[in-house]
C-alpha cells in the first residue's frame, strides 16, 4: 500500500498549538493512493471525511447492523416494537435477529418505533436529539448515561457482499477525521499530551467510537492496556484514531483526502446517475486547489458538518489583520536572516481573545503561561450564559478554570492568575490598528463608557464556527431548503462596536479565508461561480428538513453534525437510515451506450459522456436562485 507523505503539511504552528504530530501519524492519512481522476461514475458520493462519513462507509462496505433479541434492550416497549416492526412476536421469535435496515425503511417506521420515547418511564431518552439518532444511540449504548460500564451494545454486525455499494468519500482535510484532522481545532502542545490543560474531549472516549474498531481498541493497541470507561482522551489521540480507522476496518479504498467539492448539481439522466459532483484537488505542498474533475453519481450524502469555518472577524478588526497579513507575506518573500523576528518586547505583549465559548477557552488554555492574555467576552448569565458554565471543575478543569477567571473579573476579585489574565466582561472592541493598538470601550458602574487603549501582539476572534454549503448549486440549495444564516445573531456584535452588514462582512480582508496548516497562507474556500456568496449553516439550518426525512430531497442525504446533532454518538442514526435507503436502491443499471458495463459500479470516464462538458452546459443555463451573503 502506498502512503502519502503529509509530514510537510503539518509543521509546528507555535503558540497556536498546531504542532506536528508523530511522523508515523503524519505518514498515514488513512487512504490508499488512487487517482480520483480515474473515477468518473460511482453509486454514492459522500462529501466530508468526518466521523459520520467514515461510519457510513463502513455500512456501505457491506457491514450490516442487526438487532439481536436474545439480549433484549432494557426498554421492553422498544424491544417489542423492534420485533413487531419486522412481523415477529417477542414471545415466540426471541431468537431471530432483525436487520435494522428492514425496520427503518421510511421516516414513518422511525416515528412508530420511537413515539414512546418522550413519555418512557423505563428509560430517559434525549429529547434534544433527532428520534432516529436517539434510537441508534440507545441500541449501540443502552443506559450509557446511567452506567457506562454496564452499557452493552444490542447491535451485532454481519458482513455481506450483497450490500456493498460503490462509493467515494471526498474530504478537504488531508487525513480521515473531518474537523479532527483539520487545523481549525486546537490540539495543545505535544508535551501537554497527557496534561489536564482542558484540551481533552468533551465526551468520554467510547462515545467517539465508530463501528468495527473502537477508540478503546485503538487505545489498547497503542498503550497495551485497557482503557478506563470514563477516560476522556486528548484531541490528538482522537485525531489519530480517526486517521487510523479506515485502514483498520478496510474502507481506505474509497477515501480521497485533500479533495474539495466545489459544485454539486442535479441533472436529468435516464441512466439514474443524476448528480454531477465537481471537485478540486489540493496540492500536497499547501493550500491552492488545482486539477478540476467531475464525478457522476446516483446519491449524494452531505457530511460536511457545522464547524468547518470560524465566523469571520467583524470589520473593526480589519486594520489589525490586514497589517498582519501584509507582514506575513513580506516575511515569506524575505530570506530568514532578514525577516523581522519577534523582539522580546513584542513577545511580552498580550494576546487578545474575543469570545466566551469553548474555542475562546481553547485559545486561552493553549497560551496560558506563555504570554499575558486579555480577554473580551460577553457576560450575561441570565439570558445567554457561556457554555463553559456547565463544565464541572473535576471533569473539565481547564474550561472550569477559564470560567472562574471570567467570573472573578466580573466581581473584580483577586485571582491567582492576575497579571497573566485580564478579563473585560461586556467590553466592546471599538478600534484596532495595524500597530497592535486596540481601543476597548468599557461600561462603568455609573453607566458611562470609558475607553482604554492597549497594545497587543495578536488577536484571536473566537465568536463561533459554522459550516458552509457553498458547494451546492443554487437549485439544489433551494430544493433542500437551506436557510442561509443571518449575521445579526452573532456574538461579535456584543463585543465590537460596528453592526456590519453581511455584505460588508464578506468583504473584509480576512472574512472568507481559511489558513493552510503549513503556510498559514490565506486561501479561499472553493466557491462556484453561480454561488458567488457564502452559504453559512449551523445546527438549526437543516433541522426541520431532517426531522421530516434524512433524505432531504430525492437521493440527497444529510449525516453527522449537519443534521443538527453534533455529537459523534448521535451520528449512527442518520448513517444507518441513509445506508438502508442507498442499499435498497442499489439495483445495477445497464448503460445504454455500453451494455457490457454495470453502471452501478465505480467506473472510469467515457468520452461520449464527459461530465465536465455536461456540467458546463448546465451551468450556463442555470439561474442563480440561492440566498447568499
Ligand atoms: C472544538 C470542538 C470539540 C468537539 N468535541 C466533541 C466531543 O468531545 N465529542 C463529540 O461527540 N463531538 C465533539 N465535537 C462535535 C463534532 O461535530 C463531532 O465530533 C464530529 O466531528 C462531527 O462529525 P461530522 O461527520 O459531522 O463531520 P466533521 O468532523 O464536521 O467534518 C466535516 C468535514 O467536511 C469538510 N468539508 C466541508 N466542506 C467541504 C467540501 N466542499 N468538500 C470537501 N470537504 C468539505 C470539512 O473541512 C470537515 O473536515 C466537537 C466540535 C468542536 C468544534
XYZ file of C-alpha atoms and ligand atoms in Angstrom:
682
model
C 0.000 0.000 0.000
C 1.317 3.415 -0.884
C 1.220 6.086 1.776
C 1.238 9.776 1.078
C 3.661 11.960 2.897
C 1.835 14.790 4.563
C 4.565 15.465 7.070
C 5.490 18.699 5.407
C 1.950 19.947 5.704
C 1.889 19.628 9.478
C 4.724 21.855 10.643
C 4.657 23.484 14.042
C 2.307 26.414 14.421
C 3.947 27.565 17.654
C 1.756 29.076 20.306
C -1.451 28.358 18.490
C -0.696 24.774 19.402
C -0.816 23.164 15.985
C 2.349 21.213 16.448
C 3.482 18.439 14.205
C 2.194 15.062 15.185
C 4.312 11.963 15.257
C 5.961 11.151 11.962
C 4.055 7.883 11.772
C 0.696 9.547 12.163
C 1.629 12.112 9.528
C 2.605 9.468 7.053
C -0.645 7.599 7.464
C -3.567 9.630 6.257
C -5.783 6.571 6.182
C -6.092 6.348 2.409
C -4.506 4.396 -0.384
C -3.141 6.305 -3.287
C -5.706 6.143 -6.054
C -6.049 8.877 -8.589
C -9.540 10.312 -8.225
C -9.421 11.485 -11.827
C -9.694 7.845 -12.933
C -13.161 7.688 -11.362
C -15.968 9.188 -13.378
C -19.024 7.337 -12.033
C -19.987 5.782 -8.773
C -23.187 4.986 -6.939
C -22.743 7.349 -3.998
C -20.542 10.329 -3.230
C -20.071 11.175 0.453
C -18.892 14.752 0.941
C -16.766 15.402 4.032
C -14.479 12.849 5.688
C -15.557 13.277 9.313
C -16.653 10.527 11.715
C -20.133 10.207 10.189
C -18.743 9.771 6.661
C -16.426 7.020 7.914
C -19.281 5.264 9.731
C -21.499 5.380 6.643
C -18.703 3.989 4.514
C -18.339 1.089 6.957
C -22.002 0.259 6.302
C -21.717 0.667 2.529
C -18.815 -1.779 2.587
C -21.341 -4.496 3.402
C -21.330 -4.436 7.216
C -24.972 -4.911 8.204
C -26.306 -3.858 11.619
C -28.624 -6.414 13.290
C -30.671 -6.222 16.476
C -30.410 -9.460 18.422
C -33.429 -10.125 20.650
C -31.624 -12.797 22.645
C -30.184 -9.861 24.630
C -33.292 -7.655 24.765
C -32.917 -3.912 25.018
C -33.609 -2.745 28.611
C -36.627 -0.780 27.374
C -39.261 -3.545 26.953
C -41.519 -1.292 24.870
C -38.723 -0.611 22.409
C -37.834 -4.299 22.302
C -41.425 -5.235 21.447
C -41.714 -2.552 18.813
C -38.490 -3.574 17.073
C -39.685 -7.153 16.713
C -43.222 -6.180 15.779
C -41.984 -3.920 13.005
C -40.343 -6.975 11.491
C -43.506 -9.066 11.958
C -42.070 -11.058 14.859
C -43.575 -11.889 18.215
C -41.498 -11.174 21.340
C -42.738 -14.443 22.843
C -42.136 -16.925 20.051
C -39.431 -15.230 17.963
C -36.980 -14.147 20.629
C -34.034 -15.789 18.870
C -34.497 -14.290 15.421
C -32.231 -11.346 14.669
C -33.637 -8.278 12.960
C -31.774 -6.408 10.255
C -32.060 -2.717 11.146
C -32.411 -1.661 7.501
C -35.598 -3.745 7.282
C -37.343 -1.945 10.114
C -36.157 1.566 9.211
C -37.305 1.885 5.624
C -39.242 5.137 5.949
C -39.486 8.103 8.337
C -42.813 6.629 9.493
C -41.041 3.434 10.612
C -38.796 5.533 12.804
C -41.726 7.527 14.192
C -43.592 4.320 15.055
C -40.612 2.847 16.877
C -39.657 5.979 18.808
C -43.068 7.544 19.511
C -42.970 6.454 23.168
C -39.521 7.964 23.872
C -40.687 11.304 25.357
C -43.024 9.557 27.817
C -40.899 6.485 28.505
C -40.808 5.501 32.163
C -38.203 2.759 31.940
C -35.571 4.895 30.196
C -34.672 8.531 29.930
C -34.217 9.407 26.259
C -32.705 12.590 24.870
C -35.411 14.939 23.700
C -32.896 17.263 22.063
C -31.527 14.791 19.512
C -33.451 13.509 16.491
C -35.502 10.441 17.489
C -33.703 8.447 14.780
C -30.308 9.397 16.232
C -31.506 8.710 19.782
C -32.785 5.300 18.674
C -29.465 4.154 17.256
C -27.601 5.685 20.188
C -29.641 3.657 22.661
C -29.259 0.475 20.604
C -25.481 0.871 20.486
C -25.098 2.118 24.061
C -28.177 1.429 26.191
C -28.198 3.306 29.509
C -24.777 4.769 28.798
C -25.611 7.976 30.660
C -26.535 5.984 33.749
C -23.759 3.416 33.857
C -21.073 3.478 31.213
C -19.506 0.232 32.425
C -22.728 -1.774 32.182
C -23.735 -0.440 28.786
C -23.620 -3.238 26.219
C -24.402 -2.823 22.527
C -27.530 -4.561 21.259
C -26.325 -4.294 17.669
C -24.358 -7.072 16.025
C -22.594 -6.922 12.665
C -22.733 -9.281 9.698
C -20.582 -8.952 6.643
C -22.333 -9.487 3.335
C -21.279 -8.970 -0.256
C -24.792 -8.188 -1.437
C -24.866 -4.907 0.480
C -21.645 -3.498 -0.901
C -22.321 -0.176 -2.610
C -19.685 1.549 -4.759
C -18.942 4.945 -3.257
C -16.241 7.509 -2.581
C -15.522 9.806 0.383
C -14.338 13.250 -0.649
C -12.934 15.409 2.138
C -10.945 18.605 2.232
C -8.755 17.595 5.108
C -5.511 15.772 4.383
C -6.484 12.872 6.642
C -9.608 10.984 7.581
C -11.392 12.526 10.575
C -13.025 15.717 9.274
C -12.701 18.556 11.720
C -10.476 16.395 13.948
C -7.941 16.240 11.133
C -8.046 19.923 10.330
C -6.244 22.996 11.536
C -9.407 24.562 12.943
C -9.274 22.514 16.145
C -6.841 23.388 18.907
C -4.731 20.457 19.971
C -2.486 21.908 22.634
C 1.235 21.343 22.670
C 2.748 17.959 22.026
C 4.276 17.923 25.511
C 0.864 18.666 27.030
C -0.385 15.340 25.668
C -1.420 13.892 29.000
C -1.880 17.071 30.990
C -5.213 18.338 32.216
C -4.994 21.566 30.279
C -8.554 21.350 29.017
C -7.762 20.136 25.520
C -9.268 16.779 26.143
C -12.525 15.863 24.501
C -15.841 16.809 25.995
C -17.082 13.240 25.522
C -15.842 10.064 27.118
C -13.741 8.061 24.687
C -16.292 5.384 23.909
C -18.824 7.985 22.787
C -16.425 8.954 19.993
C -16.038 5.370 18.775
C -17.079 4.175 15.336
C -18.260 0.644 14.489
C -15.769 -2.123 13.805
C -12.766 -0.600 15.581
C -13.395 1.402 18.739
C -11.342 4.090 20.373
C -10.841 1.541 23.162
C -9.307 -0.863 20.600
C -7.019 1.906 19.396
C -6.043 2.788 22.965
C -5.222 -0.823 23.737
C -3.139 -1.182 20.622
C -1.230 1.974 21.434
C -0.775 1.647 25.203
C -1.094 -2.168 25.622
C -3.628 -1.789 28.390
C -7.404 -1.498 28.659
C -8.938 1.946 28.511
C -10.842 3.214 31.548
C -14.521 3.556 30.544
C -14.532 7.077 31.983
C -11.435 8.139 30.076
C -11.554 11.438 28.218
C -8.885 11.288 25.508
C -6.825 14.167 24.191
C -7.994 15.612 20.895
C -4.711 14.466 19.427
C -5.485 10.828 20.270
C -8.956 11.140 18.731
C -7.499 12.637 15.542
C -5.030 9.774 15.369
C -7.824 7.242 15.942
C -9.971 8.595 13.083
C -6.942 8.706 10.766
C -6.177 5.071 11.580
C -9.784 3.868 11.435
C -10.211 3.449 7.636
C -7.275 1.079 7.375
C -8.349 -0.901 10.436
C -11.838 -1.584 9.101
C -10.841 -1.833 5.447
C -12.539 1.221 3.973
C -9.393 3.050 2.872
C -10.015 2.188 -0.781
C -12.794 4.791 -1.077
C -11.099 7.622 0.772
C -9.883 10.698 -1.106
C -8.446 13.196 1.381
C -7.376 16.624 0.192
C -10.337 16.807 -2.180
C -12.640 19.833 -2.178
C -16.093 19.533 -3.637
C -16.773 22.761 -5.491
C -20.165 22.095 -7.032
C -23.000 19.569 -6.825
C -25.882 19.779 -9.226
C -28.751 17.605 -10.330
C -29.190 16.707 -13.979
C -31.807 14.660 -15.756
C -30.277 11.477 -16.985
C -32.124 8.285 -17.746
C -29.206 6.171 -16.536
C -30.018 7.293 -12.978
C -26.655 8.970 -12.431
C -28.361 12.251 -11.786
C -25.723 14.228 -9.943
C -22.600 15.916 -11.181
C -20.067 16.440 -8.409
C -17.215 18.797 -9.297
C -14.041 18.542 -7.291
C -10.656 20.151 -6.979
C -7.579 18.533 -5.562
C -5.310 20.297 -3.162
C -1.611 20.165 -3.842
C 0.460 18.243 -1.298
C 2.538 21.284 -0.555
C -0.199 23.550 0.643
C -3.466 25.164 0.075
C -4.032 26.052 -3.527
C -6.511 23.955 -5.414
C -5.732 22.659 -8.850
C -6.911 19.940 -11.245
C -10.681 20.045 -11.605
C -12.621 16.829 -12.136
C -16.280 15.769 -12.254
C -17.859 12.565 -10.923
C -21.372 11.400 -11.734
C -23.380 9.559 -9.127
C -26.850 8.449 -8.081
C -26.773 9.537 -4.439
C -25.110 12.424 -2.673
C -24.503 12.378 1.077
C -23.715 15.686 2.762
C -21.435 15.190 5.759
C -19.589 18.482 5.771
C -20.513 19.448 9.313
C -21.310 22.726 11.005
C -17.874 23.585 12.388
C -15.647 23.823 9.334
C -15.258 27.608 9.366
C -14.759 30.089 12.135
C -17.148 33.029 11.917
C -15.065 35.749 10.312
C -13.917 38.665 12.436
C -16.100 41.775 12.031
C -14.678 44.774 10.144
C -13.426 46.518 13.282
C -10.550 44.012 13.247
C -9.662 44.598 9.598
C -6.861 47.151 10.186
C -5.083 44.747 12.544
C -5.466 41.629 10.398
C -4.688 43.402 7.152
C -1.395 44.646 8.542
C -0.630 41.212 9.991
C -1.270 39.602 6.632
C 0.953 42.125 4.850
C 3.766 41.424 7.310
C 3.391 37.672 6.879
C 3.502 37.981 3.114
C 6.601 40.161 3.343
C 8.257 37.716 5.730
C 7.735 34.934 3.258
C 9.387 36.847 0.461
C 12.481 37.665 2.562
C 15.097 35.142 3.438
C 15.208 34.060 7.060
C 18.109 36.259 8.052
C 16.451 39.493 7.039
C 12.944 38.610 8.157
C 11.747 40.631 11.142
C 11.645 38.486 14.252
C 9.609 38.991 17.403
C 11.512 41.341 19.644
C 11.457 40.466 23.322
C 9.171 43.476 23.783
C 6.597 42.106 21.318
C 6.775 38.682 22.932
C 5.676 40.201 26.244
C 2.658 41.864 24.703
C -0.655 40.167 25.387
C -2.832 38.060 23.165
C -6.342 39.480 22.842
C -9.000 36.750 22.884
C -12.563 37.713 21.961
C -15.402 35.311 22.761
C -16.971 33.374 25.612
C -17.264 29.804 24.321
C -15.115 26.710 24.005
C -12.913 27.994 21.182
C -12.077 31.147 23.127
C -11.307 28.979 26.156
C -9.107 26.751 23.965
C -7.184 29.809 22.778
C -6.660 30.897 26.391
C -5.628 27.447 27.601
C -3.175 26.996 24.731
C -1.487 30.311 25.501
C -1.721 30.493 29.270
C 1.691 30.742 30.864
C 3.285 31.670 27.550
C 2.125 35.235 27.292
C -0.360 37.550 29.006
C -3.990 37.187 27.952
C -6.514 39.991 27.538
C -9.995 38.531 27.307
C -13.024 40.404 25.973
C -16.262 38.474 26.367
C -19.981 38.741 26.788
C -21.205 38.172 30.343
C -24.949 37.633 30.547
C -25.532 34.617 32.803
C -29.279 35.218 32.917
C -30.035 35.322 29.206
C -27.033 33.905 27.347
C -24.714 32.098 29.737
C -21.339 30.959 28.481
C -21.324 27.221 27.670
C -18.316 26.995 29.983
C -20.633 27.484 32.960
C -21.756 23.856 32.702
C -18.205 22.491 32.940
C -17.643 20.732 36.241
C -14.207 21.515 37.737
C -13.418 17.837 38.217
C -14.482 16.695 34.784
C -13.258 19.726 32.837
C -10.656 21.520 34.970
C -9.365 23.631 32.074
C -12.712 25.030 30.963
C -13.935 25.430 34.547
C -10.733 27.358 35.314
C -11.302 29.786 32.440
C -14.896 30.286 33.563
C -13.701 31.040 37.097
C -11.279 33.666 35.760
C -14.091 35.260 33.751
C -16.320 35.343 36.821
C -13.555 36.748 39.040
C -13.078 39.569 36.543
C -16.795 40.399 36.716
C -16.676 40.690 40.505
C -13.192 42.242 40.410
C -11.916 39.515 42.709
C -8.239 38.882 43.293
C -7.206 35.860 41.292
C -4.011 33.779 41.262
C -3.776 34.492 37.546
C -3.802 38.296 37.937
C -1.117 39.736 35.709
C -1.348 36.786 33.328
C -5.066 37.011 32.616
C -7.080 40.207 32.393
C -10.814 39.859 31.751
C -13.043 42.595 30.293
C -16.658 41.400 30.608
C -19.043 43.104 28.178
C -16.324 45.401 26.860
C -16.598 46.412 23.221
C -13.703 46.454 20.770
C -14.074 49.976 19.423
C -10.995 50.159 17.216
C -7.953 48.161 16.158
C -4.869 49.433 14.387
C -2.158 47.845 12.333
C 0.464 48.565 15.006
C -1.427 46.409 17.540
C -3.194 49.218 19.401
C -6.714 48.204 20.425
C -9.313 50.508 21.967
C -11.810 48.909 24.316
C -14.976 50.636 25.370
C -15.947 49.612 28.890
C -19.175 50.443 30.658
C -18.504 51.654 34.177
C -20.813 51.174 37.159
C -22.342 54.650 36.776
C -23.395 53.716 33.227
C -20.861 55.884 31.415
C -18.492 54.479 28.819
C -14.782 54.594 29.432
C -12.211 53.908 26.717
C -8.995 52.001 27.369
C -6.192 51.519 24.860
C -3.890 48.516 24.991
C -1.230 47.203 22.671
C -1.464 43.533 21.765
C 0.795 41.131 19.906
C -2.010 39.119 18.360
C -5.777 38.737 18.308
C -7.925 35.600 18.322
C -11.546 36.289 17.423
C -13.429 33.197 18.622
C -17.073 34.002 18.088
C -18.245 30.634 16.871
C -17.994 28.237 13.963
C -20.305 27.438 11.117
C -20.482 25.034 8.221
C -20.818 26.130 4.622
C -22.798 24.666 1.763
C -21.410 26.884 -0.986
C -20.682 23.761 -2.962
C -24.355 23.059 -3.655
C -25.722 24.532 -6.862
C -28.396 27.174 -6.192
C -31.199 24.928 -7.496
C -30.158 22.167 -5.140
C -29.831 24.591 -2.211
C -33.380 25.653 -2.868
C -34.605 22.077 -3.246
C -33.078 21.146 0.097
C -34.426 24.280 1.748
C -31.124 25.545 3.100
C -31.709 28.500 5.374
C -28.812 30.846 4.967
C -27.710 32.432 8.209
C -28.478 35.893 9.348
C -25.446 37.591 10.801
C -27.493 39.632 13.249
C -27.340 36.724 15.680
C -23.602 36.664 16.018
C -21.886 37.098 19.340
C -19.420 39.531 17.809
C -21.996 42.258 17.746
C -21.886 42.382 21.510
C -18.146 42.702 21.613
C -17.473 45.015 18.702
C -18.788 48.455 18.037
C -19.912 48.026 14.460
C -23.018 46.264 13.278
C -21.703 45.228 9.920
C -23.942 44.405 7.047
C -23.487 40.843 5.824
C -22.062 42.188 2.594
C -19.514 44.271 4.421
C -18.508 41.206 6.399
C -17.850 39.120 3.362
C -15.622 41.861 2.011
C -13.269 42.198 4.965
C -9.704 41.207 4.348
C -9.967 38.015 6.359
C -13.631 37.235 6.043
C -13.779 34.355 3.634
C -10.378 32.971 4.361
C -9.057 29.890 5.969
C -5.421 29.121 6.535
C -3.490 26.070 5.482
C -1.714 24.427 8.383
C 1.609 24.605 6.617
C 1.921 28.017 5.138
C -0.723 29.975 7.025
C -1.367 31.476 3.632
C -4.915 32.677 3.335
C -6.949 30.615 0.959
C -10.405 30.997 -0.372
C -12.965 28.332 0.283
C -13.877 26.973 -3.116
C -16.969 28.706 -4.347
C -18.879 28.017 -7.509
C -19.259 30.852 -9.937
C -23.030 30.700 -9.566
C -22.976 30.793 -5.774
C -20.756 33.796 -5.508
C -21.526 34.319 -1.819
C -21.237 32.015 1.126
C -23.980 29.734 2.353
C -23.472 29.501 6.104
C -25.163 26.807 8.138
C -25.486 25.952 11.803
C -27.217 23.226 13.789
C -30.714 24.547 13.100
C -30.266 25.255 9.375
C -31.402 21.867 8.063
C -33.115 20.663 11.205
C -36.720 20.988 10.083
C -35.962 19.117 6.897
C -34.116 16.239 8.540
C -36.851 15.946 11.160
C -39.121 15.028 8.270
C -36.613 12.879 6.431
C -32.847 12.315 6.457
C -33.221 12.035 2.694
C -33.961 15.746 2.387
C -34.762 15.533 -1.291
C -34.645 12.569 -3.652
C -31.242 10.860 -3.344
C -29.684 13.578 -1.158
C -28.927 12.533 2.432
C -27.709 14.501 5.451
C -25.454 12.908 8.073
C -23.320 13.975 11.044
C -23.484 17.353 12.698
C -25.308 18.845 9.692
C -28.407 17.040 10.990
C -28.237 19.356 13.999
C -26.962 16.664 16.386
C -23.294 17.470 16.627
C -22.034 14.714 18.929
C -20.450 11.658 17.348
C -22.600 9.313 19.464
C -25.652 10.568 17.542
C -24.144 10.032 14.083
C -25.237 6.423 13.615
C -28.966 7.175 13.194
C -28.522 9.183 10.011
C -25.897 6.744 8.741
C -27.965 3.574 9.256
C -31.054 5.142 7.698
C -29.123 6.510 4.688
C -27.264 3.233 4.178
C -30.531 1.259 4.241
C -32.072 3.524 1.605
C -28.984 3.564 -0.596
C -28.537 -0.213 -0.401
C -32.189 -0.950 -1.189
C -31.919 1.306 -4.225
C -28.668 -0.198 -5.436
C -30.000 -2.038 -8.455
C -27.457 -2.298 -11.237
C -28.277 -0.074 -14.190
C -27.251 -1.020 -17.690
C -25.621 1.829 -19.540
C -27.313 2.139 -22.931
C -24.082 3.334 -24.533
C -22.219 0.229 -23.380
C -24.389 -2.702 -22.396
C -21.435 -4.636 -21.049
C -20.820 -2.132 -18.249
C -22.624 -2.430 -14.917
C -23.158 1.228 -14.238
C -23.720 0.824 -10.542
C -20.040 0.149 -10.200
C -17.444 2.810 -9.895
C -16.219 3.252 -13.424
C -13.873 5.319 -15.471
C -14.903 8.103 -17.801
C -16.319 7.514 -21.259
C -15.520 10.321 -23.664
C -19.017 10.463 -25.102
C -20.355 11.404 -21.688
C -17.738 13.832 -20.479
C -19.436 15.149 -17.314
C -17.288 18.249 -17.328
C -18.978 19.296 -20.563
C -22.395 18.352 -19.254
C -21.750 20.427 -16.175
C -20.586 23.439 -18.120
C -23.610 23.349 -20.415
C -25.982 23.044 -17.496
C -24.248 25.784 -15.540
C -24.699 28.234 -18.387
C -28.435 27.597 -18.437
C -28.898 27.793 -14.706
C -30.222 30.874 -12.987
C -28.966 31.846 -9.555
C -31.761 31.445 -7.034
C -29.799 30.699 -3.883
C -29.868 33.025 -0.922
C -26.321 34.184 -0.491
C -24.462 36.513 1.788
C -13.696 22.149 19.250
C -14.700 21.053 19.115
C -14.717 19.995 20.018
C -15.647 18.966 19.884
N -15.646 17.956 20.803
C -16.525 16.944 20.675
C -16.550 15.868 21.621
O -15.817 15.838 22.593
N -17.444 14.864 21.419
C -18.290 14.830 20.353
O -19.043 13.872 20.203
N -18.297 15.852 19.467
C -17.459 16.899 19.600
N -17.488 17.927 18.702
C -18.553 17.925 17.657
C -18.158 17.472 16.240
O -19.200 17.923 15.432
C -18.096 15.984 16.056
O -17.069 15.485 16.872
C -17.792 15.467 14.649
O -16.570 15.961 14.171
C -18.875 15.710 13.621
O -18.554 14.923 12.512
P -19.135 15.097 11.058
O -19.131 13.745 10.479
O -20.375 15.866 11.084
O -18.040 15.911 10.242
P -16.935 16.953 10.645
O -15.993 16.359 11.626
O -17.576 18.238 10.987
O -16.138 17.065 9.266
C -16.699 17.568 8.097
C -15.580 17.787 7.116
O -16.101 18.169 5.842
C -15.164 19.044 5.244
N -15.757 19.828 4.169
C -16.512 20.953 4.261
N -16.842 21.398 3.026
C -16.276 20.543 2.144
C -16.238 20.485 0.721
N -16.852 21.390 -0.029
N -15.546 19.484 0.124
C -14.915 18.537 0.868
N -14.924 18.546 2.227
C -15.587 19.533 2.859
C -14.721 19.922 6.403
O -13.493 20.562 6.109
C -14.619 18.908 7.526
O -13.329 18.398 7.589
C -16.586 18.982 18.828
C -16.583 20.051 17.928
C -15.658 21.082 18.069
C -15.692 22.220 17.083
